[in-house]
Coordinates of N, CA and C and ligand atoms in Angstrom, one line a residue:
X1051 N 165.0 -16.7 -12.7 CA 164.5 -16.9 -11.3 C 164.7 -18.4 -11.0
X1052 N 165.3 -18.7 -9.9 CA 165.6 -20.1 -9.5 C 164.7 -20.5 -8.3
X1053 N 164.0 -21.5 -8.3 CA 163.0 -21.8 -7.3 C 163.6 -22.1 -5.9
X1054 N 164.8 -22.7 -5.9 CA 165.4 -23.0 -4.6 C 166.5 -22.1 -4.2
X1055 N 166.7 -21.0 -4.9 CA 167.8 -20.1 -4.6 C 167.3 -19.1 -3.5
X1056 N 168.1 -19.0 -2.4 CA 167.8 -18.2 -1.3 C 167.5 -16.8 -1.6
X1057 N 168.4 -16.2 -2.5 CA 168.2 -14.8 -2.8 C 167.1 -14.5 -3.8
X1058 N 166.8 -15.5 -4.6 CA 165.5 -15.4 -5.5 C 164.3 -15.4 -4.6
X1059 N 164.4 -16.2 -3.5 CA 163.2 -16.2 -2.5 C 163.1 -14.8 -1.9
X1060 N 164.2 -14.2 -1.6 CA 164.2 -12.8 -1.0 C 163.6 -11.8 -2.1
X1061 N 164.0 -12.0 -3.3 CA 163.5 -11.1 -4.4 C 162.0 -11.3 -4.5
X1062 N 161.5 -12.5 -4.4 CA 160.1 -12.8 -4.5 C 159.3 -12.4 -3.3
X1063 N 160.0 -12.1 -2.2 CA 159.3 -11.8 -0.9 C 158.9 -13.0 -0.1
X1064 N 159.4 -14.2 -0.5 CA 159.1 -15.4 0.2 C 159.8 -15.5 1.5
X1065 N 161.0 -14.8 1.5 CA 161.8 -14.7 2.7 C 162.0 -13.2 3.0
X1066 N 161.7 -12.8 4.2 CA 161.8 -11.3 4.5 C 163.3 -10.8 4.6
X1067 N 163.4 -9.6 4.4 CA 164.8 -9.0 4.5 C 164.6 -7.6 5.0
X1068 N 165.8 -7.0 5.5 CA 165.8 -5.6 5.9 C 166.3 -4.8 4.7
X1069 N 165.3 -4.3 3.9 CA 165.6 -3.7 2.7 C 166.3 -2.3 2.8
X1070 N 167.3 -2.1 2.0 CA 168.0 -0.8 2.1 C 167.7 0.0 0.8
X1071 N 167.6 -0.7 -0.3 CA 167.4 0.0 -1.6 C 166.8 -1.0 -2.6
X1072 N 166.0 -0.5 -3.5 CA 165.5 -1.3 -4.6 C 165.2 -0.4 -5.8
X1073 N 165.4 -1.0 -6.9 CA 164.9 -0.4 -8.2 C 164.5 -1.5 -9.1
X1074 N 164.3 -1.2 -10.4 CA 163.7 -2.2 -11.3 C 164.6 -3.4 -11.4
X1075 N 165.9 -3.3 -11.3 CA 166.8 -4.4 -11.6 C 167.5 -4.9 -10.4
X1076 N 167.6 -4.2 -9.3 CA 168.4 -4.5 -8.1 C 167.7 -4.4 -6.8
X1077 N 168.3 -5.1 -5.8 CA 167.8 -5.1 -4.5 C 169.0 -5.0 -3.6
X1078 N 169.0 -4.2 -2.5 CA 170.0 -4.2 -1.5 C 169.4 -4.4 -0.1
X1079 N 170.0 -5.3 0.7 CA 169.4 -5.6 2.0 C 170.5 -5.9 3.0
X1080 N 170.2 -5.8 4.3 CA 171.3 -6.2 5.2 C 171.6 -7.6 5.2
X1081 N 172.9 -7.9 5.3 CA 173.4 -9.3 5.5 C 172.9 -9.8 6.9
X1082 N 172.4 -11.0 7.0 CA 171.8 -11.5 8.3 C 173.0 -11.8 9.3
X1083 N 174.2 -11.9 8.8 CA 175.3 -12.2 9.6 C 176.4 -11.2 9.4
X1084 N 176.2 -9.9 9.8 CA 177.1 -8.9 9.4 C 178.6 -9.0 10.0
X1085 N 179.5 -8.8 9.2 CA 180.9 -8.6 9.7 C 181.0 -7.4 10.5
X1086 N 180.4 -6.3 10.1 CA 180.2 -5.1 10.8 C 178.8 -4.7 10.6
X1087 N 178.1 -4.2 11.7 CA 176.7 -3.8 11.6 C 176.5 -2.8 10.4
X1088 N 175.5 -3.1 9.6 CA 175.3 -2.2 8.4 C 175.7 -2.9 7.1
X1089 N 176.5 -4.0 7.3 CA 176.9 -4.9 6.1 C 175.7 -5.2 5.2
X1090 N 175.9 -4.7 4.0 CA 174.7 -4.8 3.0 C 175.1 -5.7 1.8
X1091 N 174.1 -6.4 1.3 CA 174.3 -7.1 0.1 C 173.5 -6.5 -1.1
X1092 N 174.2 -6.4 -2.2 CA 173.5 -5.9 -3.4 C 173.4 -7.1 -4.4
X1093 N 172.1 -7.3 -4.9 CA 171.9 -8.4 -5.8 C 171.1 -7.9 -7.0
X1094 N 171.2 -8.6 -8.2 CA 170.3 -8.3 -9.2 C 169.0 -9.1 -9.0
X1095 N 167.9 -8.6 -9.4 CA 166.6 -9.4 -9.3 C 166.7 -10.6 -10.1
X1096 N 167.3 -10.6 -11.3 CA 167.5 -11.7 -12.1 C 168.6 -12.6 -11.6
X1097 N 168.4 -13.9 -11.7 CA 169.3 -14.9 -11.2 C 170.5 -15.2 -12.1
X1098 N 171.7 -14.9 -11.6 CA 172.9 -15.3 -12.3 C 173.8 -15.8 -11.1
X1099 N 174.4 -17.0 -11.4 CA 175.1 -17.7 -10.3 C 176.3 -16.9 -9.7
X1100 N 177.1 -16.3 -10.6 CA 178.3 -15.6 -10.2 C 178.8 -14.7 -11.2
X1101 N 179.9 -14.0 -11.0 CA 180.3 -12.9 -11.8 C 180.6 -13.3 -13.3
X1102 N 181.2 -14.5 -13.5 CA 181.5 -14.8 -15.0 C 180.2 -15.0 -15.8
X1103 N 179.1 -15.4 -15.2 CA 177.9 -15.6 -15.9 C 177.0 -14.4 -16.1
X1104 N 177.4 -13.3 -15.4 CA 176.5 -12.1 -15.3 C 176.8 -11.2 -16.5
X1105 N 175.8 -10.8 -17.3 CA 176.0 -10.0 -18.5 C 176.7 -8.7 -18.1
X1106 N 177.7 -8.3 -18.8 CA 178.5 -7.1 -18.5 C 177.7 -5.8 -18.3
X1107 N 176.7 -5.6 -19.1 CA 175.9 -4.3 -18.9 C 175.2 -4.3 -17.6
X1108 N 174.7 -5.5 -17.2 CA 174.0 -5.6 -15.9 C 175.0 -5.4 -14.7
X1109 N 176.2 -5.9 -14.9 CA 177.3 -5.8 -13.9 C 177.7 -4.3 -13.8
X1110 N 177.7 -3.6 -14.9 CA 178.1 -2.2 -14.9 C 177.0 -1.4 -14.1
X1111 N 175.8 -1.7 -14.4 CA 174.7 -1.0 -13.6 C 174.7 -1.4 -12.1
X1112 N 175.1 -2.6 -11.9 CA 175.2 -3.1 -10.5 C 176.3 -2.3 -9.7
X1113 N 177.4 -2.0 -10.4 CA 178.4 -1.2 -9.7 C 177.9 0.2 -9.3
X1114 N 177.0 0.7 -10.0 CA 176.4 2.0 -9.7 C 175.6 1.9 -8.4
X1115 N 174.9 0.8 -8.2 CA 174.2 0.5 -7.0 C 175.2 0.3 -5.8
X1116 N 176.2 -0.4 -6.1 CA 177.2 -0.7 -5.0 C 177.8 0.7 -4.6
X1117 N 178.1 1.6 -5.5 CA 178.6 2.9 -5.2 C 177.6 3.7 -4.4
X1118 N 176.4 3.6 -4.7 CA 175.3 4.3 -4.0 C 175.2 3.9 -2.6
X1119 N 175.2 2.5 -2.4 CA 175.1 2.0 -1.0 C 176.4 2.4 -0.2
X1120 N 177.5 2.3 -0.8 CA 178.8 2.7 -0.1 C 178.7 4.2 0.4
X1121 N 178.2 5.0 -0.5 CA 178.1 6.4 -0.2 C 177.1 6.6 0.9
X1122 N 176.0 5.9 0.9 CA 174.9 6.0 1.9 C 175.5 5.5 3.3
X1123 N 176.3 4.5 3.3 CA 176.9 4.0 4.5 C 177.8 5.0 5.1
X1124 N 178.6 5.6 4.2 CA 179.5 6.7 4.7 C 178.8 7.8 5.4
X1125 N 177.7 8.2 4.7 CA 176.9 9.4 5.2 C 176.1 9.0 6.4
X1126 N 175.3 7.9 6.3 CA 174.3 7.6 7.3 C 175.0 7.0 8.6
X1127 N 176.0 6.2 8.4 CA 176.7 5.6 9.6 C 178.0 6.3 10.0
X1128 N 178.3 7.3 9.2 CA 179.6 8.0 9.5 C 180.8 7.0 9.4
X1129 N 180.7 6.1 8.5 CA 181.8 5.1 8.3 C 183.1 5.8 7.9
X1130 N 184.2 5.2 8.4 CA 185.5 5.8 8.1 C 186.0 5.2 6.8
X1131 N 185.5 4.0 6.4 CA 185.9 3.3 5.2 C 184.9 2.3 4.8
X1132 N 185.1 1.7 3.6 CA 184.2 0.7 3.1 C 185.0 -0.5 2.5
X1133 N 184.6 -1.7 2.8 CA 185.2 -2.9 2.0 C 184.1 -3.4 1.1
X1134 N 184.5 -3.7 -0.2 CA 183.6 -4.3 -1.1 C 184.2 -5.8 -1.3
X1135 N 183.3 -6.8 -1.1 CA 183.8 -8.2 -1.2 C 182.8 -8.8 -2.2
X1136 N 183.4 -9.7 -3.0 CA 182.5 -10.4 -4.0 C 183.1 -11.8 -4.2
X1137 N 182.4 -12.8 -3.7 CA 183.0 -14.2 -3.8 C 182.4 -14.9 -4.9
X1138 N 183.2 -15.7 -5.6 CA 182.8 -16.6 -6.7 C 183.3 -18.0 -6.5
X1139 N 182.4 -18.9 -6.3 CA 182.8 -20.3 -6.2 C 183.1 -20.7 -4.7
X1140 N 182.9 -22.0 -4.4 CA 183.1 -22.5 -3.0 C 184.5 -22.2 -2.6
X1141 N 185.5 -22.4 -3.5 CA 186.9 -22.2 -3.1 C 187.1 -20.7 -2.6
X1142 N 186.3 -19.8 -3.1 CA 186.4 -18.4 -2.7 C 185.5 -18.0 -1.6
X1143 N 184.7 -19.0 -1.1 CA 183.8 -18.7 0.0 C 182.4 -18.3 -0.3
X1144 N 182.1 -18.5 -1.6 CA 180.7 -18.2 -2.0 C 179.7 -19.3 -1.5
X1145 N 178.7 -18.9 -0.7 CA 177.8 -19.8 -0.1 C 176.4 -19.7 -0.8
X1146 N 176.1 -18.6 -1.3 CA 174.8 -18.4 -2.0 C 175.1 -18.1 -3.5
X1147 N 174.6 -19.0 -4.4 CA 174.9 -19.0 -5.8 C 174.0 -18.1 -6.6
X1148 N 173.9 -16.8 -6.1 CA 173.2 -15.8 -6.8 C 174.1 -14.6 -6.6
X1149 N 174.6 -14.1 -7.7 CA 175.7 -13.0 -7.6 C 175.3 -11.9 -6.6
X1150 N 176.3 -11.6 -5.8 CA 176.1 -10.5 -4.9 C 177.4 -9.8 -4.5
X1151 N 177.3 -8.5 -4.2 CA 178.4 -7.8 -3.6 C 178.1 -7.5 -2.2
X1152 N 179.2 -7.7 -1.3 CA 179.1 -7.3 0.1 C 179.6 -5.9 0.2
X1153 N 178.9 -5.0 0.8 CA 179.3 -3.6 1.1 C 179.4 -3.5 2.6
X1154 N 180.6 -3.4 3.1 CA 180.9 -3.5 4.5 C 181.4 -2.2 5.1
X1155 N 180.7 -1.5 5.9 CA 181.2 -0.3 6.5 C 182.3 -0.5 7.5
X1156 N 183.3 0.3 7.5 CA 184.4 0.1 8.4 C 184.7 1.3 9.2
X1157 N 185.1 1.1 10.5 CA 185.3 2.1 11.4 C 186.7 1.9 12.0
X1158 N 187.4 3.0 12.3 CA 188.8 2.9 12.7 C 188.9 2.0 14.0
X1159 N 187.8 2.0 14.7 CA 187.8 1.3 16.0 C 187.1 -0.1 16.0
X1160 N 186.7 -0.6 14.7 CA 185.9 -1.8 14.7 C 186.6 -3.1 15.0
X1161 N 187.9 -3.1 15.0 CA 188.7 -4.3 15.5 C 188.8 -5.4 14.5
X1162 N 188.1 -5.3 13.3 CA 188.1 -6.4 12.3 C 189.4 -6.4 11.6
X1163 N 189.9 -7.6 11.4 CA 191.1 -7.8 10.6 C 190.9 -8.9 9.6
X1164 N 191.2 -8.6 8.3 CA 191.1 -9.6 7.2 C 192.3 -10.5 7.4
X1165 N 192.1 -11.8 7.1 CA 193.2 -12.7 7.1 C 193.9 -12.7 5.8
X1166 N 194.6 -11.6 5.5 CA 195.2 -11.3 4.2 C 196.7 -11.5 4.3
X1167 N 197.1 -12.8 4.1 CA 198.5 -13.1 4.3 C 199.2 -13.1 3.0
X1168 N 199.9 -12.0 2.7 CA 200.6 -11.9 1.4 C 201.7 -12.9 1.3
X1169 N 201.8 -13.5 0.1 CA 202.9 -14.5 -0.2 C 203.8 -13.8 -1.2
X1170 N 204.7 -14.7 -1.8 CA 205.6 -14.1 -2.8 C 205.8 -15.1 -3.9
X1171 N 206.3 -14.6 -5.1 CA 206.6 -15.5 -6.2 C 208.0 -16.0 -6.0
X1172 N 208.3 -17.2 -6.5 CA 209.6 -17.9 -6.4 C 210.7 -17.0 -7.1
X1173 N 210.3 -16.4 -8.2 CA 211.2 -15.6 -9.1 C 210.5 -14.6 -9.9
X1174 N 211.2 -13.6 -10.4 CA 210.5 -12.7 -11.4 C 210.0 -13.4 -12.6
X1175 N 210.7 -14.5 -13.0 CA 210.2 -15.2 -14.2 C 208.9 -15.9 -13.9
X1176 N 208.7 -16.5 -12.7 CA 207.4 -17.1 -12.4 C 206.3 -16.0 -12.4
X1177 N 206.6 -14.9 -11.8 CA 205.7 -13.8 -11.8 C 205.2 -13.3 -13.2
X1178 N 206.2 -13.2 -14.1 CA 205.9 -12.8 -15.4 C 205.1 -13.8 -16.2
X1179 N 205.4 -15.1 -15.9 CA 204.7 -16.2 -16.5 C 203.2 -16.2 -16.1
X1180 N 203.0 -15.9 -14.9 CA 201.6 -15.8 -14.4 C 200.9 -14.6 -15.1
X1181 N 201.6 -13.5 -15.2 CA 201.0 -12.3 -15.9 C 200.7 -12.7 -17.3
X1182 N 201.6 -13.4 -18.0 CA 201.4 -13.8 -19.4 C 200.2 -14.7 -19.6
X1183 N 200.0 -15.7 -18.7 CA 198.9 -16.6 -18.8 C 197.6 -15.9 -18.7
X1184 N 197.5 -15.0 -17.8 CA 196.2 -14.3 -17.6 C 196.0 -13.3 -18.7
X1185 N 197.1 -12.6 -19.1 CA 197.0 -11.6 -20.2 C 196.5 -12.2 -21.5
X1186 N 197.0 -13.5 -21.8 CA 196.6 -14.1 -23.0 C 195.1 -14.4 -23.1
X1187 N 194.4 -14.4 -22.0 CA 192.9 -14.7 -22.1 C 192.1 -13.4 -21.8
X1188 N 192.8 -12.3 -21.7 CA 192.0 -11.1 -21.4 C 191.2 -10.5 -22.5
X1189 N 191.6 -10.8 -23.8 CA 190.8 -10.2 -24.9 C 189.8 -11.2 -25.4
Ligands
5GP2034 P1 178.7 -15.5 0.2 O1 179.5 -16.3 1.2 O2 177.9 -16.3 -0.7 O3 179.5 -14.4 -0.5 O4 177.7 -14.6 1.1 C1 176.4 -15.0 1.4 C2 175.9 -14.1 2.5 O5 174.5 -14.3 2.6 C3 176.5 -14.4 3.9 O6 177.3 -13.3 4.3 C4 175.3 -14.7 4.8 O7 175.4 -14.1 6.1 C5 174.2 -14.0 4.0 N1 172.9 -14.7 4.2 C6 172.7 -16.1 4.2 N2 171.4 -16.3 4.4 C7 170.7 -15.1 4.5 C8 169.4 -14.7 4.7 O8 168.4 -15.5 4.8 N3 169.1 -13.4 4.8 C9 170.1 -12.4 4.6 N4 169.8 -11.2 4.7 N5 171.4 -12.8 4.4 C10 171.7 -14.1 4.4
ZN2035 ZN1 168.7 -16.6 -7.3

């Protein structure tokens, strides 16, 4: 538990939230600034800053909660689709340093567009080199 972490304050009840789901280890509540209405955040009660620091078993359990919320959004809101977003570090847009997943309901008519500008590799060799660098640290 971190004293000045915003999401720890929500876990403690020091800051109110629109709660969607809770259990022993996790809490889900509406994002105060929804990309689409119903946009929900899933957090562990315990404080971990981001994905690399979070113990794998806790992360595995967290994915079950993410799946549960996604299913509930599909059923309750009649969503046509769901985006899952998870930011790590300022460069990736993380503003609150308490690991969280964004579960965002999507509708064919919602008008939202991700700024997903696909780029390309200079050559197949550069692409393979990138794969090799990451692969070497996977185990
Ligand atoms: P990040 O950019 O760190 O992935 O996402 C943090 C999210 O927390 C943002 O989408 C933001 O709208 C949400 N947020 C920030 N402050 C509050 C708050 O006080 N209450 C709730 N419910 N959400 C918040
Ligand atoms: Zn925290």
